[in-house]
């Protein structure tokens, strides 16, 4: 299953709105073939692995390891269970059950009815984590929301005037670029657009898709010469005026956007936390003390320590002199 997970990781950021899935075919402890889902509408991982078998090998009597329960209904492709049953596998080992209510458990039932031994739940936590965005979206039709910011040690978003654009190091920005490459959309507020004129592109990562660029704005006009409206990816820019952040996310979910990276300023991040919309946090902290009024997160705020948002599953990674903090918000009862 570890090998299947490593195969699945090759599709991260490329398969949305489908999940990233990996599969390996094994006989007598030897991996005969591997496959992963490359793009929505393309062959699923199980089919890729079966197709990758050499002529001298066969799936008959072999074991299939797959990170997600095989699909059981017709969509853009035929159901994988039919291909698996027809190939003659003796056993199928599954990482996680498909969270789609239309599919959950159905593929397992069909495989068992065909006389195939099925083992479920192997490395389940890792397989679930691989598709956290899909798992939320397919059930709620709302995208997974990641709050990202690069800040000083005292929680500021901007250097003092005249000190340059970046707070964090080039290595931290490269790490953040990999995060951009994994999501379907990057969201900022109107102030960030006016002040920073960001590009919100994925750079330096071969084969990466360009996410949607989303601007949340009020009544005021936006600068027509901004990069988001004039560059080669201008057709990938969406503007929402006078809408709540929740409404924007709901509409993006209807557009099959399964993950959103919020990169825009204190107002947008403040609303996101005030309304309990953030699922994950990725903060890059530079060893600087900037002071000043431009804080990382604005909004209404907690009002008390007990009312603060707590982070769980916290992890820390040192990137040069910077610190990358990741975690999942736990919101107080209201």
Short mmCIF file of C-alpha atoms in Angstrom, two decimals:
data_model
loop_
_atom_site.label_atom_id
_atom_site.label_comp_id
_atom_site.label_asym_id
_atom_site.label_seq_id
_atom_site.Cartn_x
_atom_site.Cartn_y
_atom_site.Cartn_z
CA UNK A 1 0.00 0.00 0.00
CA UNK A 2 2.95 2.30 0.59
CA UNK A 3 3.97 1.78 -3.04
CA UNK A 4 0.40 2.53 -4.15
CA UNK A 5 0.45 5.76 -2.11
CA UNK A 6 3.71 6.83 -3.71
CA UNK A 7 2.18 6.19 -7.12
CA UNK A 8 -0.92 8.21 -6.20
CA UNK A 9 1.21 11.19 -5.19
CA UNK A 10 2.26 11.55 -8.83
CA UNK A 11 -1.29 12.71 -9.61
CA UNK A 12 -1.66 15.28 -6.84
CA UNK A 13 -2.81 18.60 -8.25
CA UNK A 14 -3.66 17.08 -11.66
CA UNK A 15 -6.82 14.99 -11.15
CA UNK A 16 -9.38 17.41 -9.68
CA UNK A 17 -12.32 17.11 -9.33
CA UNK A 18 -11.36 13.44 -9.11
CA UNK A 19 -9.24 12.07 -6.26
CA UNK A 20 -5.60 11.11 -6.63
CA UNK A 21 -5.38 7.30 -6.62
CA UNK A 22 -2.55 4.81 -6.94
CA UNK A 23 -2.53 1.05 -7.56
CA UNK A 24 0.00 -1.78 -7.68
CA UNK A 25 -0.34 -5.41 -8.78
CA UNK A 26 1.52 -7.96 -6.66
CA UNK A 27 2.27 -11.68 -6.90
CA UNK A 28 4.46 -13.63 -4.48
CA UNK A 29 5.63 -10.39 -2.84
CA UNK A 30 6.79 -8.90 -6.14
CA UNK A 31 5.29 -5.79 -7.72
CA UNK A 32 4.37 -6.61 -11.32
CA UNK A 33 2.89 -3.24 -12.35
CA UNK A 34 1.98 0.21 -11.02
CA UNK A 35 -0.50 2.83 -12.07
CA UNK A 36 -1.95 6.16 -10.96
CA UNK A 37 -4.82 8.40 -12.02
CA UNK A 38 -3.31 11.14 -14.19
CA UNK A 39 -6.27 13.41 -15.00
CA UNK A 40 -10.05 13.58 -14.79
CA UNK A 41 -11.49 11.67 -17.73
CA UNK A 42 -8.37 9.53 -18.11
CA UNK A 43 -7.93 5.90 -17.06
CA UNK A 44 -8.18 5.23 -13.34
CA UNK A 45 -5.22 3.88 -11.40
CA UNK A 46 -6.42 0.27 -11.44
CA UNK A 47 -6.83 0.30 -15.23
CA UNK A 48 -3.42 1.94 -15.65
CA UNK A 49 -1.80 -0.80 -13.57
CA UNK A 50 -3.55 -3.60 -15.46
CA UNK A 51 -2.55 -2.02 -18.78
CA UNK A 52 1.06 -1.72 -17.55
CA UNK A 53 1.39 -5.50 -17.04
CA UNK A 54 4.01 -7.05 -19.27
CA UNK A 55 2.85 -9.66 -21.78
CA UNK A 56 4.49 -12.42 -19.75
CA UNK A 57 2.50 -11.43 -16.63
CA UNK A 58 -1.17 -11.75 -15.83
CA UNK A 59 -3.48 -10.45 -13.14
CA UNK A 60 -5.04 -13.89 -12.78
CA UNK A 61 -4.68 -14.93 -9.14
CA UNK A 62 -2.69 -11.78 -8.23
CA UNK A 63 -3.39 -9.16 -5.58
CA UNK A 64 -4.35 -5.58 -6.37
CA UNK A 65 -3.46 -2.85 -3.86
CA UNK A 66 -5.37 0.41 -4.42
CA UNK A 67 -5.49 3.53 -2.24
CA UNK A 68 -9.22 4.16 -2.79
CA UNK A 69 -12.17 1.81 -3.22
CA UNK A 70 -12.60 1.06 -6.95
CA UNK A 71 -15.44 2.94 -8.64
CA UNK A 72 -18.63 1.02 -9.32
CA UNK A 73 -20.67 3.31 -11.58
CA UNK A 74 -20.36 4.74 -15.08
CA UNK A 75 -19.02 8.29 -15.27
CA UNK A 76 -16.37 9.66 -17.60
CA UNK A 77 -14.97 6.12 -17.64
CA UNK A 78 -16.51 2.65 -17.14
CA UNK A 79 -16.55 1.25 -13.57
CA UNK A 80 -13.19 -0.14 -12.49
CA UNK A 81 -14.77 -3.08 -10.65
CA UNK A 82 -15.73 -4.61 -14.00
CA UNK A 83 -12.14 -4.43 -15.22
CA UNK A 84 -10.84 -5.86 -11.93
CA UNK A 85 -13.30 -8.76 -11.94
CA UNK A 86 -12.58 -9.49 -15.60
CA UNK A 87 -8.82 -9.52 -14.99
CA UNK A 88 -9.13 -12.42 -12.53
CA UNK A 89 -7.62 -10.96 -9.35
CA UNK A 90 -7.79 -13.23 -6.30
CA UNK A 91 -7.54 -10.42 -3.75
CA UNK A 92 -8.03 -6.66 -3.61
CA UNK A 93 -6.52 -4.62 -0.76
CA UNK A 94 -8.08 -1.16 -0.31
CA UNK A 95 -6.77 1.84 1.60
CA UNK A 96 -9.94 3.90 2.08
CA UNK A 97 -13.62 3.60 1.22
CA UNK A 98 -14.88 6.04 -1.40
CA UNK A 99 -16.59 8.89 0.54
CA UNK A 100 -18.98 9.55 -2.34
CA UNK A 101 -22.39 8.53 -0.93
CA UNK A 102 -23.29 7.05 -4.32
CA UNK A 103 -20.27 4.74 -4.24
CA UNK A 104 -19.32 4.11 -0.61
CA UNK A 105 -18.98 0.36 -0.06
CA UNK A 106 -20.67 -0.58 -3.33
CA UNK A 107 -17.44 -1.47 -5.12
CA UNK A 108 -16.39 -3.69 -2.22
CA UNK A 109 -19.74 -5.48 -2.33
CA UNK A 110 -19.46 -6.15 -6.07
CA UNK A 111 -15.93 -7.51 -5.74
CA UNK A 112 -16.93 -9.82 -2.91
CA UNK A 113 -19.99 -11.01 -4.84
CA UNK A 114 -17.62 -11.99 -7.66
CA UNK A 115 -15.64 -14.19 -5.25
CA UNK A 116 -12.70 -11.83 -4.78
CA UNK A 117 -11.23 -11.52 -1.28
CA UNK A 118 -11.30 -7.90 -0.12
CA UNK A 119 -9.27 -6.36 2.70
CA UNK A 120 -10.11 -2.77 3.60
CA UNK A 121 -8.53 -0.03 5.73
CA UNK A 122 -4.82 -0.64 5.11
CA UNK A 123 -2.96 2.66 5.78
CA UNK A 124 -6.39 4.28 5.91
CA UNK A 125 -5.25 7.51 7.59
CA UNK A 126 -2.59 8.10 4.95
CA UNK A 127 -5.00 7.29 2.12
CA UNK A 128 -7.67 9.63 3.55
CA UNK A 129 -5.14 12.44 4.01
CA UNK A 130 -4.07 12.12 0.37
CA UNK A 131 -7.52 13.29 -0.75
CA UNK A 132 -8.65 15.58 2.05
CA UNK A 133 -10.00 18.13 -0.46
CA UNK A 134 -11.97 15.59 -2.50
CA UNK A 135 -13.30 13.93 0.64
CA UNK A 136 -14.79 17.21 1.87
CA UNK A 137 -16.06 18.44 -1.49
CA UNK A 138 -17.80 15.24 -2.60
CA UNK A 139 -19.89 15.21 0.58
CA UNK A 140 -20.50 18.94 1.19
CA UNK A 141 -19.94 20.51 -2.26
CA UNK A 142 -17.71 23.03 -0.45
CA UNK A 143 -13.98 23.23 -1.18
CA UNK A 144 -11.26 22.54 1.35
CA UNK A 145 -9.89 25.93 2.47
CA UNK A 146 -6.22 26.48 3.31
CA UNK A 147 -5.16 29.77 4.89
CA UNK A 148 -1.62 30.72 3.89
CA UNK A 149 0.43 33.72 4.93
CA UNK A 150 4.05 34.79 5.08
CA UNK A 151 4.55 36.95 8.15
CA UNK A 152 7.03 38.46 10.53
CA UNK A 153 7.61 37.11 14.03
CA UNK A 154 5.17 39.67 15.41
CA UNK A 155 2.44 38.64 12.97
CA UNK A 156 2.77 41.40 10.37
CA UNK A 157 2.27 40.95 6.64
CA UNK A 158 4.40 43.84 5.41
CA UNK A 159 7.95 45.08 5.89
CA UNK A 160 8.47 48.69 6.93
CA UNK A 161 8.17 51.11 3.94
CA UNK A 162 11.03 50.91 1.46
CA UNK A 163 12.33 47.55 2.71
CA UNK A 164 11.28 45.40 -0.25
CA UNK A 165 8.38 43.08 -1.01
CA UNK A 166 9.19 39.77 0.62
CA UNK A 167 9.24 38.86 4.30
CA UNK A 168 10.11 35.19 3.97
CA UNK A 169 13.05 33.56 2.22
CA UNK A 170 13.24 32.30 -1.36
CA UNK A 171 13.17 28.73 -0.01
CA UNK A 172 9.93 29.40 1.86
CA UNK A 173 8.39 30.89 -1.25
CA UNK A 174 9.40 27.82 -3.25
CA UNK A 175 7.69 25.64 -0.63
CA UNK A 176 4.56 27.78 -0.91
CA UNK A 177 4.69 27.45 -4.69
CA UNK A 178 4.36 23.68 -4.31
CA UNK A 179 1.25 24.31 -2.25
CA UNK A 180 -0.19 26.47 -5.04
CA UNK A 181 0.41 23.62 -7.48
CA UNK A 182 -1.80 21.30 -5.37
CA UNK A 183 -4.93 23.47 -5.20
CA UNK A 184 -7.71 24.34 -7.63
CA UNK A 185 -7.97 28.04 -6.79
CA UNK A 186 -6.03 30.87 -5.12
CA UNK A 187 -8.11 33.60 -3.48
CA UNK A 188 -7.22 37.18 -2.52
CA UNK A 189 -9.09 40.33 -1.56
CA UNK A 190 -9.38 43.57 -3.50
CA UNK A 191 -6.84 45.38 -1.31
CA UNK A 192 -4.19 42.75 -2.02
CA UNK A 193 -4.90 43.11 -5.73
CA UNK A 194 -4.56 46.90 -5.60
CA UNK A 195 -1.51 47.08 -3.36
CA UNK A 196 0.53 44.07 -4.53
CA UNK A 197 -0.72 43.41 -8.08
CA UNK A 198 0.00 39.67 -7.60
CA UNK A 199 0.25 37.17 -10.42
CA UNK A 200 -0.94 34.13 -8.40
CA UNK A 201 0.72 31.81 -10.90
CA UNK A 202 2.48 28.49 -10.40
CA UNK A 203 6.12 28.90 -11.33
CA UNK A 204 9.07 26.52 -11.44
CA UNK A 205 7.01 23.31 -11.22
CA UNK A 206 6.94 21.24 -14.39
CA UNK A 207 3.54 20.01 -15.53
CA UNK A 208 1.58 21.92 -12.87
CA UNK A 209 -1.88 23.24 -13.69
CA UNK A 210 -2.65 26.93 -13.28
CA UNK A 211 -5.28 27.26 -10.52
CA UNK A 212 -8.21 29.65 -10.79
CA UNK A 213 -7.36 33.14 -9.50
CA UNK A 214 -10.22 34.48 -7.40
CA UNK A 215 -10.72 38.08 -6.25
CA UNK A 216 -13.26 38.93 -3.54
CA UNK A 217 -14.19 42.60 -3.87
CA UNK A 218 -16.68 45.22 -2.73
CA UNK A 219 -18.39 47.87 -4.84
CA UNK A 220 -15.26 49.74 -5.95
CA UNK A 221 -13.74 49.19 -9.37
CA UNK A 222 -10.61 47.07 -9.67
CA UNK A 223 -7.51 48.14 -11.65
CA UNK A 224 -8.06 46.97 -15.22
CA UNK A 225 -4.31 46.74 -15.89
CA UNK A 226 -3.68 44.26 -13.05
CA UNK A 227 -1.77 41.12 -13.97
CA UNK A 228 -4.80 38.95 -13.20
CA UNK A 229 -6.77 40.68 -15.98
CA UNK A 230 -4.05 41.08 -18.61
CA UNK A 231 -1.61 38.15 -18.49
CA UNK A 232 -1.70 34.84 -20.36
CA UNK A 233 -3.91 33.28 -17.66
CA UNK A 234 -6.53 36.06 -17.61
CA UNK A 235 -9.26 33.55 -18.54
CA UNK A 236 -8.51 31.78 -15.24
CA UNK A 237 -9.51 34.84 -13.17
CA UNK A 238 -12.87 35.10 -11.37
CA UNK A 239 -14.16 38.22 -9.61
CA UNK A 240 -16.89 38.16 -6.97
CA UNK A 241 -18.32 41.53 -5.96
CA UNK A 242 -20.34 42.22 -2.81
CA UNK A 243 -20.60 38.58 -1.78
CA UNK A 244 -19.75 36.91 1.50
CA UNK A 245 -16.77 34.62 1.54
CA UNK A 246 -19.05 31.68 2.31
CA UNK A 247 -21.15 32.44 -0.77
CA UNK A 248 -18.00 32.67 -2.90
CA UNK A 249 -16.77 29.31 -1.66
CA UNK A 250 -20.17 27.75 -2.26
CA UNK A 251 -20.16 28.95 -5.87
CA UNK A 252 -16.61 27.69 -6.38
CA UNK A 253 -17.73 24.30 -5.09
CA UNK A 254 -20.49 24.28 -7.70
CA UNK A 255 -17.77 24.91 -10.29
CA UNK A 256 -16.05 21.67 -9.12
CA UNK A 257 -13.31 23.56 -7.29
CA UNK A 258 -12.34 21.16 -4.51
CA UNK A 259 -9.58 23.22 -2.81
CA UNK A 260 -8.95 26.93 -2.26
CA UNK A 261 -5.77 28.59 -1.02
CA UNK A 262 -6.49 31.94 0.65
CA UNK A 263 -3.44 34.16 0.18
CA UNK A 264 -5.08 37.53 0.51
CA UNK A 265 -4.67 39.99 3.34
CA UNK A 266 -5.94 40.56 6.84
CA UNK A 267 -9.56 41.25 5.88
CA UNK A 268 -10.14 38.09 3.89
CA UNK A 269 -8.24 35.91 6.38
CA UNK A 270 -10.11 37.58 9.23
CA UNK A 271 -13.50 36.78 7.69
CA UNK A 272 -12.38 33.23 6.93
CA UNK A 273 -11.52 32.55 10.58
CA UNK A 274 -14.45 34.53 12.00
CA UNK A 275 -16.85 32.39 9.94
CA UNK A 276 -15.00 29.12 10.68
CA UNK A 277 -14.31 28.51 6.98
CA UNK A 278 -10.63 27.50 7.21
CA UNK A 279 -9.79 23.78 7.24
CA UNK A 280 -5.99 23.98 7.25
CA UNK A 281 -3.35 26.57 8.07
CA UNK A 282 0.07 27.09 6.48
CA UNK A 283 1.96 30.02 7.96
CA UNK A 284 5.54 30.93 7.06
CA UNK A 285 7.17 32.97 9.85
CA UNK A 286 10.31 34.99 9.19
CA UNK A 287 12.69 36.02 12.02
CA UNK A 288 11.77 39.69 11.66
CA UNK A 289 10.02 42.21 13.91
CA UNK A 290 8.18 44.71 11.72
CA UNK A 291 5.55 46.35 13.91
CA UNK A 292 2.95 48.56 12.30
CA UNK A 293 -0.76 48.14 11.62
CA UNK A 294 -0.80 45.49 8.85
CA UNK A 295 -1.46 42.29 10.78
CA UNK A 296 -1.82 38.82 9.30
CA UNK A 297 -5.38 38.22 10.46
CA UNK A 298 -7.97 40.92 11.04
CA UNK A 299 -11.69 40.45 11.40
CA UNK A 300 -13.79 40.46 14.54
CA UNK A 301 -11.32 38.36 16.50
CA UNK A 302 -11.77 36.01 19.40
CA UNK A 303 -12.46 38.41 22.23
CA UNK A 304 -10.86 36.07 24.78
CA UNK A 305 -8.26 33.34 25.03
CA UNK A 306 -10.96 30.73 25.60
CA UNK A 307 -12.71 31.93 22.46
CA UNK A 308 -9.60 31.67 20.31
CA UNK A 309 -9.18 29.28 17.42
CA UNK A 310 -6.93 26.41 18.49
CA UNK A 311 -4.74 24.45 16.09
CA UNK A 312 -4.53 20.66 16.27
CA UNK A 313 -2.31 18.20 14.41
CA UNK A 314 0.33 20.94 14.47
CA UNK A 315 3.62 20.43 12.70
CA UNK A 316 6.68 22.66 12.35
CA UNK A 317 9.27 22.69 9.59
CA UNK A 318 12.38 24.84 9.49
CA UNK A 319 13.10 26.29 6.07
CA UNK A 320 16.39 28.13 6.26
CA UNK A 321 15.87 30.75 8.96
CA UNK A 322 12.08 30.67 8.53
CA UNK A 323 9.56 28.50 10.34
CA UNK A 324 6.67 26.83 8.52
CA UNK A 325 3.74 26.06 10.81
CA UNK A 326 0.90 23.79 9.67
CA UNK A 327 -2.23 22.71 11.50
CA UNK A 328 -6.00 22.27 11.47
CA UNK A 329 -8.20 24.85 13.20
CA UNK A 330 -10.51 23.80 15.99
CA UNK A 331 -13.18 26.44 16.44
CA UNK A 332 -14.77 27.34 19.79
CA UNK A 333 -18.43 26.60 20.39
CA UNK A 334 -20.60 29.63 19.70
#
